[in-house]
Short mmCIF file of C-alpha atoms in Angstrom, two decimals:
data_model
loop_
_atom_site.label_atom_id
_atom_site.label_comp_id
_atom_site.label_asym_id
_atom_site.label_seq_id
_atom_site.Cartn_x
_atom_site.Cartn_y
_atom_site.Cartn_z
CA MET A 672 7.43 30.77 -11.04
CA GLU A 673 5.32 27.76 -12.12
CA SER A 674 8.12 26.23 -14.25
CA VAL A 675 10.59 26.73 -11.35
CA GLU A 676 8.25 24.96 -9.02
CA LEU A 677 7.91 22.19 -11.45
CA ILE A 678 11.71 21.81 -11.92
CA TYR A 679 12.27 21.77 -8.25
CA LYS A 680 9.65 19.21 -7.84
CA ALA A 681 11.10 17.06 -10.64
CA ILE A 682 14.71 17.36 -9.00
CA TYR A 683 13.17 16.41 -5.61
CA ILE A 684 11.33 13.43 -6.76
CA LEU A 685 14.38 12.14 -8.68
CA VAL A 686 16.46 12.68 -5.29
CA ILE A 687 13.88 10.71 -3.34
CA PHE A 688 13.79 8.04 -5.91
CA GLY A 689 17.48 7.73 -6.17
CA LEU A 690 17.73 7.70 -2.26
CA THR A 691 15.10 4.97 -2.08
CA LEU A 692 17.04 2.69 -4.41
CA LEU A 693 20.34 3.50 -2.78
CA ILE A 694 18.86 2.79 0.74
CA ALA A 695 17.27 -0.44 -0.48
CA THR A 696 20.64 -1.51 -2.13
CA TYR A 697 22.60 -1.02 1.04
CA SER A 698 19.73 -2.71 3.14
CA THR A 699 20.91 -5.93 1.47
CA TYR A 700 24.52 -5.25 2.66
CA ALA A 701 23.22 -4.26 6.13
CA GLU A 702 21.03 -7.30 6.33
CA ARG A 703 23.93 -9.50 5.79
CA LYS A 704 26.28 -7.52 8.16
CA VAL A 705 23.40 -7.63 10.87
CA ALA A 706 22.97 -11.34 10.30
CA ALA A 707 26.74 -11.94 10.67
CA PHE A 708 26.91 -9.95 13.81
CA ILE A 709 23.92 -11.73 15.39
CA GLN A 710 25.49 -15.14 14.44
CA ASP A 711 28.90 -14.20 15.37
CA ARG A 712 30.36 -14.14 11.92
CA VAL A 713 32.31 -11.63 9.85
CA GLY A 714 29.77 -11.15 6.99
CA PRO A 715 30.75 -9.79 3.50
CA ASN A 716 34.24 -8.30 3.57
CA ARG A 717 35.86 -9.02 0.21
CA ALA A 718 34.57 -6.57 -2.24
CA GLY A 719 35.80 -3.11 -1.45
CA PRO A 720 36.52 -1.78 2.04
CA PHE A 721 34.48 -3.46 4.81
CA GLY A 722 32.71 -5.19 1.75
CA LEU A 723 30.93 -2.05 0.75
CA LEU A 724 30.82 -2.95 -2.96
CA GLN A 725 29.11 -6.24 -2.19
CA PRO A 726 25.64 -5.02 -3.20
CA ILE A 727 27.03 -3.81 -6.63
CA ALA A 728 28.75 -7.32 -7.13
CA ASP A 729 25.50 -9.03 -6.29
CA ALA A 730 23.69 -6.92 -8.87
CA GLY A 731 26.25 -7.56 -11.47
CA LYS A 732 26.12 -11.35 -10.74
CA MET A 733 22.29 -11.18 -11.11
CA PHE A 734 22.38 -9.48 -14.33
CA PHE A 735 24.88 -11.93 -16.02
CA LYS A 736 22.87 -14.98 -14.84
CA GLU A 737 20.61 -16.93 -17.23
CA GLU A 738 17.41 -15.55 -17.99
CA PHE A 739 14.97 -18.47 -17.82
CA ILE A 740 11.29 -18.40 -18.75
CA PRO A 741 9.43 -21.68 -18.14
CA ALA A 742 8.07 -23.19 -21.40
CA LYS A 743 4.44 -23.37 -20.57
CA SER A 744 4.32 -20.23 -18.53
CA ASN A 745 2.26 -17.05 -19.57
CA ARG A 746 5.31 -15.16 -21.01
CA LEU A 747 3.93 -11.53 -20.96
CA LEU A 748 2.58 -11.69 -17.35
CA PHE A 749 5.67 -13.64 -16.22
CA ILE A 750 7.81 -10.59 -17.26
CA ILE A 751 5.24 -8.00 -16.06
CA GLY A 752 5.06 -9.62 -12.51
CA PRO A 753 8.51 -8.39 -11.03
CA GLY A 754 7.97 -4.97 -12.85
CA VAL A 755 4.63 -4.54 -11.13
CA ALA A 756 6.13 -5.44 -7.66
CA MET A 757 8.96 -2.97 -8.21
CA ILE A 758 6.91 0.01 -9.43
CA VAL A 759 4.28 -0.33 -6.71
CA ALA A 760 7.01 -0.55 -4.08
CA CYS A 761 8.63 2.74 -5.32
CA MET A 762 5.36 4.48 -5.63
CA SER A 763 4.54 5.06 -1.99
CA SER A 764 7.58 7.07 -0.84
CA ALA A 765 6.11 10.11 -2.78
CA VAL A 766 3.84 11.47 -0.08
CA ILE A 767 6.24 10.92 2.97
CA PRO A 768 7.36 14.27 4.53
CA PHE A 769 11.10 13.78 4.86
CA GLY A 770 11.55 17.36 6.44
CA ASP A 771 9.83 20.58 7.23
CA THR A 772 10.30 23.75 4.99
CA LEU A 773 13.54 25.15 3.63
CA ILE A 774 13.85 28.79 2.87
CA ILE A 775 16.14 29.60 0.13
CA ASP A 776 16.28 33.07 -1.42
CA GLY A 777 12.93 33.82 0.18
CA ARG A 778 11.18 30.91 -1.37
CA THR A 779 9.71 28.36 0.83
CA ILE A 780 10.35 24.78 -0.16
CA TYR A 781 8.53 21.79 1.34
CA LEU A 782 10.63 18.61 1.49
CA GLN A 783 7.92 16.40 0.28
CA ALA A 784 7.36 15.21 -3.18
CA ILE A 785 3.58 15.73 -3.39
CA GLU A 786 1.16 17.05 -0.85
CA VAL A 787 -2.24 15.51 -1.23
CA ASN A 788 -4.89 15.86 1.55
CA ILE A 789 -5.48 12.11 1.27
CA GLY A 790 -1.79 11.02 1.81
CA MET A 791 -2.55 8.27 4.22
CA LEU A 792 -5.31 6.63 1.96
CA TYR A 793 -2.63 6.97 -0.96
CA ILE A 794 -0.22 4.96 0.88
CA PHE A 795 -2.93 2.52 1.94
CA GLY A 796 -4.13 2.15 -1.55
CA VAL A 797 -0.51 1.67 -2.98
CA VAL A 798 0.22 -1.05 -0.22
CA SER A 799 -3.01 -2.94 -1.27
CA LEU A 800 -1.88 -2.97 -4.69
CA GLY A 801 1.54 -4.58 -3.84
CA VAL A 802 0.01 -7.99 -3.84
CA TYR A 803 -0.64 -8.05 -7.66
CA GLY A 804 3.04 -8.24 -8.43
CA LEU A 805 3.32 -11.42 -6.35
CA MET A 806 0.13 -13.04 -7.57
CA ILE A 807 0.72 -12.39 -11.31
CA GLY A 808 4.34 -13.66 -10.92
CA GLY A 809 3.26 -16.75 -9.07
CA TRP A 810 0.31 -17.63 -11.34
CA ALA A 811 2.14 -16.98 -14.60
CA SER A 812 5.04 -19.26 -13.70
CA ASN A 813 2.58 -22.30 -14.21
CA ASN A 814 3.93 -24.05 -11.14
CA LYS A 815 2.01 -25.57 -8.33
CA PHE A 816 4.30 -24.21 -5.76
CA SER A 817 4.47 -20.69 -7.22
CA LEU A 818 0.73 -20.47 -7.19
CA LEU A 819 0.50 -21.74 -3.62
CA GLY A 820 3.13 -19.17 -2.55
CA ALA A 821 1.17 -16.45 -4.30
CA ILE A 822 -2.13 -17.55 -2.79
CA ARG A 823 -0.43 -17.39 0.53
CA ALA A 824 1.05 -14.15 0.06
CA ALA A 825 -2.31 -12.71 -1.17
CA SER A 826 -4.28 -14.10 1.66
CA GLN A 827 -1.66 -12.92 4.23
CA ASN A 828 -1.62 -9.33 2.75
CA ILE A 829 -5.40 -9.06 2.68
CA SER A 830 -5.78 -10.33 6.18
CA TYR A 831 -3.38 -7.92 7.70
CA GLU A 832 -4.35 -4.89 5.64
CA LEU A 833 -7.69 -4.88 7.72
CA ALA A 834 -5.92 -4.73 11.11
CA MET A 835 -3.48 -2.17 9.67
CA GLY A 836 -6.37 0.11 8.31
CA LEU A 837 -8.13 -0.01 11.84
CA SER A 838 -5.06 0.87 13.69
CA ILE A 839 -4.45 3.83 11.28
CA ILE A 840 -8.10 4.97 12.09
CA ALA A 841 -7.13 5.63 15.71
CA ILE A 842 -4.45 7.93 14.53
CA LEU A 843 -6.74 9.73 12.08
CA MET A 844 -9.20 10.31 14.97
CA MET A 845 -6.62 12.07 16.91
CA THR A 846 -5.13 14.21 14.21
CA GLY A 847 -8.32 14.80 12.33
CA SER A 848 -6.50 14.90 9.06
CA LEU A 849 -5.36 12.45 6.35
CA SER A 850 -2.56 14.43 5.05
CA LEU A 851 0.94 13.23 6.31
CA ARG A 852 2.29 16.79 6.33
CA GLU A 853 -0.52 17.57 8.73
CA ILE A 854 0.10 14.51 11.00
CA ALA A 855 3.85 15.21 11.03
CA ALA A 856 3.33 18.90 11.81
CA GLN A 857 1.08 18.06 14.77
CA GLN A 858 3.73 16.01 16.56
CA GLU A 859 5.85 19.22 17.13
CA GLY A 860 8.87 18.63 19.62
CA PHE A 861 8.48 15.59 21.76
CA ASN A 862 4.62 15.39 21.37
CA TRP A 863 4.80 12.07 19.39
CA ASN A 864 1.79 9.88 18.68
CA ILE A 865 3.55 6.85 20.31
CA TRP A 866 2.86 8.26 23.63
CA TYR A 867 -0.99 8.20 22.84
CA GLN A 868 -1.12 5.17 20.60
CA PRO A 869 1.30 2.45 22.18
CA LEU A 870 -1.32 -0.27 21.29
CA GLY A 871 -1.95 1.04 17.82
CA PHE A 872 1.78 1.22 17.21
CA ILE A 873 2.28 -2.42 18.08
CA ILE A 874 -0.57 -3.59 15.82
CA PHE A 875 0.77 -1.35 13.07
CA LEU A 876 4.27 -2.74 13.43
CA THR A 877 2.96 -6.37 13.31
CA CYS A 878 0.99 -5.63 10.20
CA ALA A 879 3.98 -3.96 8.69
CA PHE A 880 6.09 -7.08 9.09
CA ALA A 881 3.20 -9.24 7.65
CA GLU A 882 2.76 -6.71 4.74
CA THR A 883 6.37 -6.81 3.71
CA ASN A 884 6.59 -10.51 4.06
CA ARG A 885 9.48 -10.41 6.69
CA THR A 886 10.18 -13.06 9.26
CA PRO A 887 8.34 -14.11 11.44
CA PHE A 888 5.50 -13.75 8.55
CA ASP A 889 7.51 -14.74 5.62
CA LEU A 890 5.42 -17.75 4.91
CA PRO A 891 4.95 -16.85 1.09
CA GLU A 892 8.53 -18.05 0.72
CA CYS A 893 8.66 -20.73 3.27
CA GLU A 894 11.34 -22.95 1.99
CA THR A 895 10.44 -25.98 4.07
CA GLU A 896 6.89 -26.06 2.92
CA LEU A 897 7.02 -24.49 -0.50
CA ILE A 898 10.03 -24.84 -2.60
CA GLY A 899 10.74 -21.06 -2.89
CA GLY A 900 7.36 -19.42 -2.86
CA TYR A 901 6.00 -17.21 -5.67
CA HIS A 902 9.33 -16.68 -7.06
CA THR A 903 10.36 -20.35 -7.51
CA GLU A 904 10.64 -20.04 -11.15
CA TYR A 905 12.29 -16.80 -11.45
CA SER A 906 15.99 -16.27 -12.10
CA SER A 907 18.50 -13.50 -12.96
CA MET A 908 17.43 -10.02 -12.41
CA LYS A 909 13.74 -10.65 -12.40
CA LEU A 910 14.32 -12.56 -9.13
CA GLY A 911 16.56 -9.70 -8.05
CA LEU A 912 13.61 -7.19 -8.73
CA TYR A 913 11.36 -9.31 -6.40
CA LEU A 914 13.90 -9.40 -3.62
CA PHE A 915 14.77 -5.72 -4.15
CA ALA A 916 11.12 -4.74 -4.00
CA GLU A 917 11.03 -6.35 -0.47
CA TYR A 918 13.71 -4.03 0.74
CA ILE A 919 12.14 -0.87 -0.87
CA ASN A 920 8.93 -1.92 1.15
CA ILE A 921 10.93 -2.24 4.31
CA PHE A 922 12.17 1.30 3.76
CA VAL A 923 8.75 2.66 3.08
CA ALA A 924 7.26 0.82 6.05
CA SER A 925 9.95 2.31 8.16
CA ALA A 926 9.35 5.71 6.92
CA VAL A 927 5.52 5.52 7.33
CA ILE A 928 6.09 4.21 11.07
CA SER A 929 8.31 7.04 11.84
CA THR A 930 5.96 9.52 10.27
CA LEU A 931 2.89 8.21 12.06
CA TYR A 932 4.06 7.32 15.43
CA PHE A 933 7.53 8.75 16.06
CA GLY A 934 7.11 12.37 15.04
CA ALA A 935 8.60 12.34 11.60
CA TYR A 936 11.09 15.07 11.43
CA ASN A 937 10.40 16.42 14.94
CA PHE A 938 12.84 16.03 17.65
CA PRO A 939 12.78 17.22 21.36
CA PHE A 940 13.86 20.80 22.03
CA MET A 941 13.60 21.84 18.46
CA GLU A 942 11.83 25.02 19.60
CA ASN A 943 14.53 26.00 21.96
CA LEU A 944 17.06 25.47 19.10
CA ARG A 945 14.91 27.57 16.71
CA SER A 946 14.77 30.60 19.35
CA ALA A 947 18.47 30.30 20.04
CA ILE A 948 19.53 31.32 16.58
CA SER A 949 18.82 35.07 16.05
CA ASP A 950 18.28 34.90 12.12
CA PRO A 951 14.88 33.43 11.64
CA VAL A 952 15.79 32.10 8.00
CA LEU A 953 18.96 30.53 9.30
CA ALA A 954 17.22 29.05 12.36
CA ASN A 955 14.47 27.58 10.19
CA ASN A 956 16.88 25.95 7.76
CA VAL A 957 19.17 24.59 10.60
CA VAL A 958 16.16 22.97 12.43
CA THR A 959 14.96 21.62 9.07
CA LEU A 960 18.13 20.06 8.06
CA LEU A 961 18.62 18.62 11.66
CA GLY A 962 15.07 17.28 11.26
CA VAL A 963 15.75 15.45 7.99
CA GLY A 964 18.87 13.87 9.77
CA VAL A 965 16.56 12.75 12.70
CA MET A 966 13.92 11.40 10.16
CA PHE A 967 16.50 9.31 8.49
CA ALA A 968 17.97 8.07 11.88
CA LYS A 969 14.42 6.94 12.78
CA ILE A 970 14.04 5.30 9.40
CA PHE A 971 17.42 3.49 9.82
CA PHE A 972 16.65 2.41 13.26
CA PHE A 973 13.34 0.65 11.97
CA ILE A 974 15.25 -0.77 9.18
CA PHE A 975 17.62 -2.29 11.74
CA PHE A 976 14.60 -3.29 13.82
CA PHE A 977 13.21 -5.46 10.81
CA MET A 978 16.53 -7.06 10.47
CA TRP A 979 17.03 -7.75 14.18
CA VAL A 980 13.55 -9.46 14.32
CA ARG A 981 14.49 -11.46 11.25
CA TRP A 982 17.52 -13.07 12.81
CA THR A 983 15.88 -13.48 16.29
CA LEU A 984 12.48 -15.02 15.88
CA PRO A 985 11.44 -18.22 14.08
CA ARG A 986 8.71 -18.44 11.46
CA PHE A 987 5.01 -18.74 12.42
CA ARG A 988 2.93 -21.67 11.28
CA TYR A 989 0.30 -20.48 8.66
CA ASP A 990 -2.83 -21.33 10.88
CA GLN A 991 -0.97 -19.45 13.69
CA LEU A 992 -0.54 -16.44 11.25
CA MET A 993 -4.19 -16.42 10.33
CA LYS A 994 -5.34 -16.76 13.86
CA LEU A 995 -3.14 -13.85 14.97
CA GLY A 996 -4.38 -11.72 12.27
CA TRP A 997 -8.15 -12.29 12.36
CA GLN A 998 -8.71 -13.32 15.99
CA ILE A 999 -6.43 -11.21 17.87
CA LEU A 1000 -5.18 -8.05 15.94
CA ILE A 1001 -8.39 -7.09 14.49
CA PRO A 1002 -10.53 -7.22 17.91
CA LEU A 1003 -7.54 -5.43 19.57
CA SER A 1004 -7.56 -2.62 16.86
CA ILE A 1005 -11.15 -2.27 17.11
CA LEU A 1006 -10.76 -2.01 20.95
CA ASN A 1007 -8.01 0.53 20.26
CA VAL A 1008 -10.50 2.73 18.05
CA ILE A 1009 -13.15 2.51 20.82
CA LEU A 1010 -10.58 3.53 23.52
CA THR A 1011 -9.22 6.33 21.50
CA GLY A 1012 -12.78 7.65 20.98
CA GLY A 1013 -13.56 7.52 24.49
CA GLY A 1014 -10.19 9.09 25.37
CA ILE A 1015 -10.82 12.00 23.13
CA LEU A 1016 -14.41 12.58 24.44
CA LEU A 1017 -13.18 12.48 28.12
CA PHE A 1018 -10.24 14.78 27.32
CA ASP A 1019 -12.73 17.30 26.00
CA ARG A 1020 -14.96 17.11 28.99
CA VAL A 1021 -12.09 17.42 31.54
CA LYS A 1022 -10.73 20.36 29.54
CA ASP A 1023 -14.14 22.11 29.76
CA TYR A 1024 -14.45 21.23 33.46
CA LEU A 1025 -10.86 22.64 34.37
CA PHE A 1026 -10.74 25.70 32.28
CA MET B 792 -5.00 20.07 -21.21
CA THR B 793 -7.63 18.70 -18.98
CA GLU B 794 -9.99 18.00 -21.91
CA SER B 795 -7.47 16.07 -23.82
CA LEU B 796 -6.61 14.24 -20.72
CA PHE B 797 -10.25 13.31 -20.24
CA TYR B 798 -10.53 12.07 -23.72
CA PHE B 799 -7.39 10.00 -23.41
CA LEU B 800 -8.70 8.58 -20.12
CA ALA B 801 -12.18 7.97 -21.43
CA SER B 802 -10.94 6.06 -24.47
CA LEU B 803 -8.48 3.96 -22.42
CA THR B 804 -11.41 3.18 -20.02
CA LEU B 805 -13.73 2.07 -22.89
CA LEU B 806 -10.73 0.07 -24.49
CA CYS B 807 -9.96 -1.72 -21.26
CA ALA B 808 -13.65 -2.44 -20.46
CA LEU B 809 -13.93 -3.99 -24.00
CA MET B 810 -11.01 -6.09 -23.35
CA VAL B 811 -12.51 -7.39 -20.25
CA VAL B 812 -15.29 -8.88 -22.45
CA ILE B 813 -13.08 -9.82 -25.37
CA ALA B 814 -9.98 -11.42 -23.63
CA LYS B 815 -9.86 -15.13 -23.92
CA ASN B 816 -7.90 -15.82 -20.70
CA PRO B 817 -10.10 -15.02 -17.55
CA VAL B 818 -7.04 -13.88 -15.68
CA HIS B 819 -6.33 -11.34 -18.41
CA SER B 820 -9.96 -10.10 -18.18
CA VAL B 821 -9.39 -9.49 -14.43
CA LEU B 822 -6.33 -7.63 -15.05
CA PHE B 823 -7.99 -5.45 -17.69
CA LEU B 824 -10.65 -4.85 -15.11
CA ILE B 825 -8.11 -3.63 -12.50
CA ILE B 826 -6.89 -1.18 -15.28
CA THR B 827 -10.39 0.01 -15.82
CA PHE B 828 -10.75 0.85 -12.21
CA PHE B 829 -7.54 2.80 -12.30
CA THR B 830 -8.82 4.86 -15.24
CA ILE B 831 -12.14 5.52 -13.58
CA SER B 832 -10.02 6.71 -10.41
CA GLY B 833 -8.26 9.00 -13.00
CA HIS B 834 -11.69 10.50 -13.90
CA TYR B 835 -12.38 11.07 -10.22
CA ILE B 836 -9.09 12.91 -9.69
CA LEU B 837 -10.02 15.11 -12.84
CA LEU B 838 -13.21 15.85 -11.09
CA ASN B 839 -11.25 16.92 -8.07
CA ALA B 840 -12.61 14.02 -5.96
CA GLN B 841 -9.54 12.68 -4.42
CA PHE B 842 -11.17 10.75 -1.73
CA LEU B 843 -13.46 8.89 -4.20
CA ALA B 844 -10.26 8.06 -6.25
CA ALA B 845 -8.33 6.65 -3.38
CA VAL B 846 -11.25 4.69 -1.95
CA ASN B 847 -12.05 3.24 -5.37
CA ILE B 848 -8.55 1.92 -5.77
CA ILE B 849 -8.40 0.58 -2.15
CA VAL B 850 -11.78 -1.11 -2.25
CA TYR B 851 -12.18 -2.30 -5.80
CA ALA B 852 -8.51 -2.63 -7.15
CA GLY B 853 -7.06 -3.42 -3.61
CA ALA B 854 -9.49 -5.90 -2.15
CA ILE B 855 -12.27 -7.02 -4.38
CA MET B 856 -10.21 -7.66 -7.45
CA VAL B 857 -7.66 -9.52 -5.54
CA LEU B 858 -10.44 -11.90 -4.34
CA PHE B 859 -11.72 -12.20 -7.95
CA LEU B 860 -8.02 -13.00 -9.18
CA PHE B 861 -7.85 -15.56 -6.28
CA VAL B 862 -10.83 -17.53 -7.24
CA ILE B 863 -10.17 -17.34 -10.91
CA MET B 864 -6.57 -18.63 -10.53
CA PHE B 865 -7.88 -21.60 -8.53
CA LEU B 866 -10.60 -22.33 -11.11
CA ASN B 867 -7.87 -22.03 -14.03
CA ILE B 868 -5.51 -24.51 -12.77
CA SER B 869 -6.46 -27.13 -15.27
CA LYS B 870 -6.37 -25.84 -18.83
CA GLU B 871 -8.61 -28.63 -20.15
CA SER B 872 -11.75 -27.43 -18.49
CA GLU B 873 -11.80 -24.36 -20.81
CA HIS B 874 -12.39 -26.18 -23.98
CA LYS B 875 -15.35 -28.06 -22.62
CA VAL B 876 -17.35 -24.82 -22.46
CA LYS B 877 -19.23 -24.68 -25.90
CA THR B 878 -21.71 -22.03 -26.62
CA SER B 879 -24.52 -23.30 -28.83
CA THR B 880 -25.91 -21.30 -31.90
CA LEU B 881 -29.17 -20.78 -30.05
CA SER B 882 -27.56 -19.22 -27.03
CA LYS B 883 -25.45 -16.87 -29.41
CA PHE B 884 -28.74 -15.80 -31.17
CA ALA B 885 -30.31 -15.20 -27.77
CA GLY B 886 -27.35 -13.21 -26.50
CA THR B 887 -27.33 -11.09 -29.62
CA ILE B 888 -31.03 -10.32 -29.38
CA ALA B 889 -30.95 -9.55 -25.78
CA GLY B 890 -27.96 -7.24 -26.09
CA GLY B 891 -29.63 -5.45 -29.03
CA LEU B 892 -32.82 -4.90 -27.08
CA LEU B 893 -30.84 -3.43 -24.12
CA PHE B 894 -28.98 -1.17 -26.57
CA VAL B 895 -32.36 0.10 -27.93
CA VAL B 896 -33.81 0.67 -24.44
CA LEU B 897 -30.59 2.61 -23.45
CA ILE B 898 -30.63 4.81 -26.55
CA ALA B 899 -34.45 5.43 -25.91
CA ALA B 900 -33.83 6.39 -22.27
CA LEU B 901 -30.68 8.64 -23.17
CA LYS B 902 -31.91 10.32 -26.25
CA ASP B 903 -34.00 13.06 -24.57
CA THR B 904 -31.62 13.68 -21.65
CA GLY B 905 -29.45 16.85 -21.68
CA VAL B 906 -26.35 17.44 -19.58
CA THR B 907 -27.22 19.86 -16.77
CA GLY B 908 -24.53 22.58 -16.71
CA TYR B 909 -23.06 24.26 -13.73
CA SER B 910 -22.72 27.89 -13.03
CA PRO B 911 -18.92 28.69 -12.16
CA ASP B 912 -19.84 31.38 -9.76
CA THR B 913 -21.64 29.26 -7.20
CA TYR B 914 -19.94 25.93 -7.87
CA ASN B 915 -17.46 24.99 -5.08
CA SER B 916 -14.42 23.08 -6.45
CA GLN B 917 -13.59 21.78 -3.08
CA VAL B 918 -16.84 19.72 -2.94
CA GLY B 919 -15.17 16.38 -3.47
CA MET B 920 -12.55 16.79 -0.68
CA VAL B 921 -12.59 14.38 2.37
CA GLU B 922 -13.82 17.12 4.72
CA ASN B 923 -16.72 18.22 2.74
CA LEU B 924 -17.73 14.71 1.93
CA GLY B 925 -17.74 13.76 5.51
CA GLN B 926 -19.84 16.75 6.57
CA VAL B 927 -22.40 15.79 4.06
CA LEU B 928 -22.41 12.12 4.79
CA PHE B 929 -22.68 12.61 8.66
CA THR B 930 -25.31 15.33 8.49
CA GLN B 931 -27.47 15.43 5.36
CA TYR B 932 -27.19 11.67 4.61
CA LEU B 933 -26.77 10.28 8.08
CA LEU B 934 -29.66 7.73 7.84
CA PRO B 935 -28.80 6.24 4.49
CA PHE B 936 -25.17 6.05 5.68
CA GLU B 937 -25.91 4.25 8.89
CA LEU B 938 -28.38 2.03 7.11
CA ALA B 939 -25.63 1.06 4.61
CA SER B 940 -23.41 0.19 7.68
CA VAL B 941 -26.04 -2.10 8.94
CA LEU B 942 -26.32 -3.86 5.71
CA PHE B 943 -22.46 -4.40 5.79
CA LEU B 944 -22.96 -5.84 9.27
CA VAL B 945 -25.51 -8.11 8.14
CA ALA B 946 -23.34 -9.32 5.18
CA MET B 947 -20.50 -9.99 7.65
CA VAL B 948 -22.59 -11.98 9.97
CA GLY B 949 -23.84 -13.94 7.10
CA ALA B 950 -20.31 -14.59 5.83
CA VAL B 951 -19.27 -15.78 9.36
CA MET B 952 -22.36 -17.98 9.56
CA LEU B 953 -21.56 -19.65 6.31
CA GLY B 954 -17.92 -20.12 7.03
CA LYS B 955 -18.55 -21.44 10.43
CA LYS B 956 -17.79 -25.23 11.08
CA GLU B 957 -20.86 -27.19 12.07
CA THR B 958 -20.82 -29.61 15.03
CA GLY B 959 -19.66 -33.14 13.82
CA GLU B 960 -18.16 -31.53 10.58
CA GLN B 961 -14.80 -33.13 9.73
CA HIS B 962 -11.89 -30.97 10.63
CA PHE B 963 -9.33 -30.92 7.80
#
């Protein structure tokens, strides 16, 4: 029993890992297609049907490019930097519930790699580590512009982490649990958190853009002010890993947004569907598999949303970014926490009064 | 299994903590300190205190050490300044004597203490979980907890006061 559980977990983690990498790979293709659509171009269409082999061609090109390490750089840290960025990006998808339970041969299987009762804190901790990859890489390059880019990235990430944490606190007050499986399970049917936390969602979304260094907050790699940001000196697949880590971060951010605010694997009328099928095991499995599909549909929508915003909005100025983070988002999220607390108290009173 | 894991983690912690002191490059010192925090979080997980482990990583590795790295990267831009710092023989002697005295005091303090055991029957293994920790913090230790939060507030106000531009100061 124990070893079977272990083997299942290992297979599941491998599948999630592979899926994360696959989705990140095809995000690069999707990004170029979306950009082309928005700018009225065709986009990549030479490699394979519809240009579907383009990411593989890109990766091949990256691997065959010259591997360049600056002469006066710190060699070890220069090599470790992209690896740290990549590992940290891959770590956070472990606690995300991609689906409810599957029942196979009477055994209940949770579609979640690891269930910890501090799931949200785990994600938050991993996100806060993401900045090390950039900082180590930027500093080890021994280049003024890399260092400036790294410093910018670090201060941006630290500033937006605060507002992000505060907006999550409002969710935690409502659900009363840090476990992502619990948070997902409480949004049964159409009872999604977005209906109760619209302000918190907007704050979280803005912070997610800033944490993943996406436009309009891609100041760490602002070409007009810095040459290329923290990865100025990087070439070949090391640069590829940095860019790839960004896409993995987008995938994870989309998954977290879907889980926290858009009901994870829940969809409207899932109870009706469950009761419509007579065999309870079959009903459970059908609902779960549909739920996994719905979860990925939500994730893909948010990945598309990230790209949509990138090709629509111009970049902020750095002082505007800092002002938005510290003077607008943090007070707003504190207000959101207070409103949520008041709402919970009021709801309890009204419930006592009515019933 | 748990015991060997503990010894592995403990030796790694000690090694990394030692490297913080020994490393020539201050940035390497900071990175070793970060690894030390990770191993300490590993110890917390071994003790079934997941909340402490996560908070340790978020607060120390995620926030404070980033600021450390920040400052040291700024200071370390010119490599020449490192060579100017020379320790005199006198300060080396003073350091050795002070460290030795501290060591003696520590041994004197620790030699008579024993490790208090726990009884497996009454021990609650869930004591380090979030719910239990929150219960204890907000009932039994409410006053110290709130006082600590006031302390943080004072520190924040102080930081804002220091960072504030005074009237007539040049705007860059």
